[in-house]
XYZ file of N, CA and C in Angstrom:
399
model
N 35.156 28.204 -16.315
C 34.395 27.868 -16.901
C 34.538 26.201 -16.730
N 35.592 25.613 -17.042
C 35.705 24.213 -16.866
C 35.814 23.739 -15.408
N 36.127 24.513 -14.499
C 35.889 24.121 -13.168
C 34.193 23.998 -12.601
N 33.492 24.596 -13.361
C 32.116 24.331 -13.040
C 31.445 23.470 -13.856
N 31.838 23.141 -14.919
C 31.253 22.370 -16.017
C 31.472 20.861 -15.568
N 32.774 20.535 -15.023
C 32.869 18.886 -14.490
C 32.044 18.509 -13.550
N 32.083 19.401 -12.494
C 31.068 18.938 -11.364
C 29.714 18.974 -11.784
N 29.207 19.876 -12.623
C 27.924 19.812 -12.975
C 27.603 18.353 -14.223
N 28.785 18.071 -14.719
C 28.320 16.978 -15.526
C 28.387 15.585 -14.799
N 29.172 15.679 -13.669
C 29.359 14.338 -12.548
C 27.857 14.507 -11.849
N 27.473 15.602 -11.401
C 26.117 15.635 -10.734
C 25.072 15.252 -11.759
N 25.068 15.613 -12.989
C 24.015 15.128 -13.954
C 24.084 13.641 -14.141
N 25.246 13.189 -14.269
C 25.166 11.706 -14.431
C 24.643 11.021 -13.423
N 24.947 11.363 -11.889
C 24.555 10.860 -10.758
C 23.223 10.829 -10.830
N 22.542 12.079 -11.346
C 20.991 11.969 -11.012
C 20.643 10.988 -12.211
N 20.959 10.821 -13.249
C 20.518 9.903 -14.573
C 20.668 8.602 -13.858
N 22.127 8.014 -13.480
C 22.178 6.743 -13.111
C 21.305 6.178 -11.781
N 21.199 7.255 -10.759
C 20.014 6.847 -9.816
C 18.724 7.110 -10.092
N 18.232 7.569 -11.063
C 16.931 7.714 -11.529
C 15.935 8.494 -10.859
N 16.965 9.545 -10.284
C 16.403 10.631 -9.488
C 16.099 12.054 -10.648
N 15.093 12.516 -10.478
C 14.929 13.659 -11.438
C 14.436 14.975 -10.437
N 14.324 16.338 -11.264
C 13.682 17.234 -10.346
C 12.524 17.216 -10.332
N 11.487 16.458 -11.010
C 9.924 16.347 -10.813
C 10.060 15.349 -9.554
N 10.805 14.425 -9.383
C 10.443 13.278 -8.150
C 9.659 12.324 -8.609
N 9.264 11.886 -9.734
C 8.394 11.018 -10.292
C 9.021 9.915 -10.787
N 10.528 9.670 -10.823
C 11.248 8.857 -11.200
C 11.126 7.487 -10.400
N 10.642 6.293 -10.672
C 10.706 5.141 -9.985
C 12.078 4.279 -9.564
N 12.115 3.785 -8.588
C 13.396 3.254 -8.350
C 12.880 1.849 -7.815
N 14.099 0.686 -8.252
C 13.584 -0.709 -7.708
C 13.901 -0.740 -6.040
N 13.266 -0.982 -5.245
C 13.470 -1.137 -3.765
C 14.440 -2.464 -3.735
N 15.317 -2.322 -2.870
C 16.337 -3.184 -2.442
C 15.960 -4.127 -1.581
N 14.812 -4.133 -0.641
C 14.311 -5.211 -0.052
C 12.867 -5.144 -0.008
N 12.067 -5.841 0.969
C 10.902 -6.236 0.834
C 9.931 -4.787 0.937
N 9.008 -4.609 0.415
C 8.171 -3.300 0.586
C 7.594 -3.187 1.909
N 8.022 -1.895 2.380
C 7.467 -1.684 4.134
C 6.835 -0.534 4.042
N 6.019 -0.126 4.934
C 5.474 1.133 5.110
C 5.775 1.461 6.638
N 6.256 2.864 6.514
C 6.479 3.364 7.794
C 5.559 4.028 8.730
N 4.601 4.699 7.976
C 3.505 5.506 8.381
C 2.807 4.931 9.136
N 2.178 5.501 10.186
C 1.139 4.962 11.159
C -0.105 5.324 10.710
N -1.273 4.371 10.749
C -2.565 4.715 10.222
C -3.137 6.140 10.973
N -3.698 7.037 10.177
C -4.385 8.301 10.584
C -5.600 7.861 11.579
N -6.130 8.613 12.229
C -7.326 8.633 13.220
C -8.705 7.874 12.061
N -8.779 8.380 11.062
C -9.792 7.791 10.280
C -9.543 6.576 9.894
N -8.191 6.046 9.674
C -8.046 4.763 9.276
C -8.032 3.724 10.508
N -7.877 4.401 11.662
C -8.089 3.442 12.964
C -9.480 3.409 13.194
N -10.416 4.612 12.773
C -11.897 4.367 13.342
C -12.423 3.517 12.180
N -11.927 3.232 11.050
C -12.688 2.510 10.055
C -12.153 0.949 10.503
N -10.923 0.828 11.165
C -10.589 -0.698 11.519
C -11.271 -0.854 12.882
N -11.770 -0.069 13.811
C -12.568 -0.366 14.972
C -13.850 -0.820 14.373
N -14.362 -0.102 13.520
C -16.004 -0.564 12.754
C -15.758 -1.821 12.369
N -14.397 -2.150 11.612
C -14.438 -3.542 10.797
C -14.138 -4.613 11.905
N -13.395 -4.363 13.159
C -13.794 -5.206 14.274
C -15.005 -5.700 14.843
N -16.079 -4.316 15.062
C -17.329 -4.621 15.425
C -18.184 -5.381 14.724
N -17.914 -5.420 13.332
C -18.570 -6.181 12.320
C -17.899 -7.450 12.034
N -17.050 -8.011 12.976
C -16.698 -9.442 13.114
C -15.281 -9.678 12.463
N -14.723 -8.380 11.770
C -13.290 -8.901 11.007
C -12.244 -8.823 12.114
N -10.862 -9.311 11.589
C -9.796 -9.689 12.286
C -9.474 -8.716 13.373
N -9.263 -9.262 14.572
C -9.096 -8.197 15.400
C -7.537 -7.638 15.594
N -6.717 -8.308 14.809
C -5.328 -7.647 14.862
C -5.042 -6.459 13.841
N -6.079 -6.142 12.953
C -6.201 -5.102 12.069
C -6.276 -3.927 12.979
N -5.494 -2.765 12.788
C -5.442 -1.488 13.561
C -5.613 -0.401 12.732
N -5.620 -0.588 11.395
C -5.990 0.495 10.471
C -6.096 -0.201 9.005
N -7.043 1.051 8.284
C -7.807 0.514 7.233
C -7.819 1.791 6.358
N -7.202 2.226 5.393
C -7.139 3.161 4.502
C -7.591 2.929 3.167
N -8.486 3.700 2.434
C -8.836 3.619 1.121
C -8.525 4.776 0.481
N -7.615 4.910 -0.738
C -7.464 5.895 -1.236
C -7.126 5.768 -2.702
N -7.631 6.506 -3.617
C -7.124 6.128 -4.996
C -5.546 6.532 -5.702
N -4.904 5.877 -6.418
C -3.583 6.492 -6.801
C -3.923 7.273 -7.917
N -2.849 7.766 -8.639
C -2.589 8.739 -9.775
C -3.465 8.290 -11.083
N -3.423 6.694 -11.282
C -4.281 6.256 -12.068
C -5.705 6.032 -11.929
N -6.347 6.291 -10.727
C -7.594 6.321 -10.484
C -7.974 5.002 -9.681
N -7.017 4.273 -9.656
C -7.061 2.727 -8.873
C -7.280 2.734 -7.616
N -8.255 2.126 -6.778
C -8.515 2.153 -5.654
C -7.419 1.442 -4.865
N -6.628 1.969 -3.824
C -5.659 1.428 -3.125
C -6.196 1.103 -1.679
N -6.252 -0.106 -1.409
C -6.644 -0.136 0.325
C -5.251 -0.600 1.077
N -4.882 -0.043 2.087
C -3.904 0.131 2.868
C -4.285 -0.516 4.202
N -3.968 -1.589 4.850
C -4.060 -2.090 6.199
C -3.007 -2.531 6.962
N -3.107 -1.893 8.030
C -2.189 -2.241 9.141
C -2.692 -3.315 10.059
N -1.617 -4.297 10.387
C -1.942 -5.101 11.144
C -1.008 -5.408 12.193
N -1.418 -6.131 13.545
C -0.277 -6.376 14.562
C 0.443 -7.861 14.240
N -0.256 -8.593 13.234
C 0.613 -9.688 12.806
C 1.990 -9.757 12.425
N 2.745 -10.670 12.679
C 3.961 -10.819 12.188
C 4.582 -11.614 11.077
N 3.427 -12.436 10.763
C 3.405 -13.414 9.692
C 2.320 -13.114 8.731
N 1.981 -13.801 7.574
C 0.944 -13.657 6.678
C -0.187 -14.730 7.268
N -1.426 -14.311 6.627
C -2.499 -15.050 6.960
C -2.474 -16.495 5.935
N -2.555 -17.424 6.560
C -2.765 -18.654 5.936
C -4.001 -18.860 5.094
N -5.178 -18.232 5.475
C -6.301 -18.162 4.703
C -6.528 -16.729 4.214
N -5.646 -15.981 3.576
C -5.847 -14.515 3.308
C -6.825 -14.399 2.125
N -7.348 -15.120 1.244
C -8.485 -15.232 0.536
C -9.436 -14.908 1.422
N -9.889 -15.689 2.408
C -10.867 -15.511 3.506
C -10.824 -14.125 3.982
N -10.016 -13.412 4.236
C -9.630 -12.215 5.139
C -9.959 -10.966 3.975
N -9.183 -11.079 2.747
C -9.574 -10.135 1.633
C -11.267 -10.051 1.616
N -11.551 -11.307 1.326
C -12.992 -11.561 0.855
C -14.130 -10.592 1.996
N -13.441 -11.099 3.291
C -14.284 -10.341 4.551
C -14.103 -9.080 4.346
N -13.073 -8.629 4.146
C -12.753 -6.962 4.294
C -13.450 -6.383 3.405
N -13.471 -6.915 1.806
C -14.050 -6.219 0.750
C -15.743 -6.153 0.981
N -16.222 -7.379 1.804
C -17.752 -7.335 2.151
C -18.148 -6.135 2.973
N -17.241 -5.946 4.050
C -16.999 -4.689 4.936
C -17.214 -3.504 4.343
N -16.113 -3.238 3.746
C -15.747 -2.048 3.073
C -17.024 -1.654 2.028
N -17.586 -2.658 1.240
C -18.790 -2.415 0.399
C -19.907 -2.126 1.355
N -20.146 -2.403 2.458
C -21.119 -2.104 3.427
C -20.865 -0.614 4.006
N -19.583 -0.269 3.975
C -19.270 0.884 4.193
C -19.485 2.003 3.295
N -19.797 1.641 2.038
C -19.687 2.669 1.059
C -18.553 2.595 0.174
N -17.493 1.777 0.442
C -16.576 2.201 -0.707
C -16.729 1.199 -1.814
N -16.551 1.865 -2.831
C -16.719 1.217 -4.100
C -15.861 0.361 -4.840
N -16.014 -0.925 -4.839
C -14.936 -1.827 -5.303
C -15.180 -2.472 -6.739
N -16.374 -1.986 -7.444
C -16.654 -2.506 -8.491
C -15.752 -2.408 -9.780
N -14.584 -1.720 -9.406
C -13.794 -1.242 -10.765
C -12.398 -2.009 -10.217
N -12.255 -3.022 -9.210
C -11.453 -3.721 -8.832
C -10.422 -2.756 -7.773
N -9.510 -3.477 -7.067
C -8.620 -2.747 -6.026
C -7.313 -3.247 -5.760
N -6.526 -2.759 -5.252
C -5.107 -3.017 -4.945
C -5.398 -3.206 -3.235
N -4.847 -4.317 -2.849
C -4.968 -4.352 -1.234
C -3.458 -4.479 -0.756
N -3.128 -4.102 0.207
C -1.597 -4.240 0.508
C -1.808 -4.169 1.976
N -1.328 -5.321 2.576
C -1.397 -5.477 4.058
C -0.163 -5.462 4.918
N 0.003 -4.891 5.693
C 1.302 -4.436 6.317
C 1.069 -5.369 7.755
N 2.475 -5.794 8.224
C 2.677 -6.594 9.566
C 3.183 -5.583 10.393
N 3.265 -5.895 11.774
C 3.787 -4.970 12.831
C 5.141 -4.387 12.876
N 5.925 -5.056 11.717
C 7.051 -4.160 11.704
C 7.106 -3.508 10.291
N 6.027 -3.421 9.779
C 5.979 -2.570 8.474
C 6.225 -3.249 7.171
N 6.645 -4.432 7.192
C 6.975 -5.143 6.152
C 5.423 -5.706 5.589
N 5.440 -5.641 3.861
C 4.077 -6.301 3.603
C 4.087 -7.387 3.500
N 3.098 -7.988 4.250
C 2.724 -9.445 4.103
C 1.759 -10.017 3.156
N 1.091 -9.301 2.473
C 0.159 -9.544 1.283
C 0.109 -8.475 0.459
N -0.061 -8.688 -0.924
C -0.613 -7.902 -1.824
C -1.622 -8.724 -2.645
N -2.606 -7.953 -2.945
C -3.730 -8.526 -3.604
C -4.207 -7.536 -4.635
N -4.563 -7.701 -5.779
C -4.946 -7.289 -6.965
C -6.220 -7.609 -7.640
N -7.172 -6.898 -7.802
C -8.563 -7.196 -8.261
C -8.686 -6.408 -9.324
N -7.708 -5.758 -10.154
C -7.998 -4.633 -10.968
C -8.242 -5.552 -12.204
N -9.084 -4.999 -13.052
C -9.495 -5.785 -14.560
C -8.138 -5.868 -15.208
N -7.195 -4.867 -15.140
C -6.158 -4.817 -16.093
C -5.282 -6.251 -15.729
N -5.045 -6.616 -14.499
C -4.612 -7.912 -13.950
C -5.626 -9.334 -13.946
N -6.853 -9.040 -13.900
C -7.814 -10.036 -13.824
C -8.941 -9.766 -14.751
N -8.450 -10.205 -16.110
C -9.557 -9.640 -17.038
C -10.905 -10.594 -17.143
């Protein structure tokens, strides 16, 4: 019995110390900059194409809008840029205007995460009421 108890104890300690759990909901602190590895799905590419036709930034190649577990709208934007936008407020305002015309409801605020060509997050913009009363 002791042979089994000791490894189970070590495994349990390792799980607790790493923040991992059976449910997979535990959050961990990233060690580097936030990145995205997924490429945009066809619907996100199509929305980016419409954004270009409406006069949006040509380097954007994917736009996805989805709600997180708390119901907050999260906008994910893929771009071919390697560095941040100097006038990001203009980009964010233009994108919000375009998305509103597309029927995306932004009245309760949103999170906008813009990722560069290597997957590194270049900008994060939060307009939710919690952070902008």
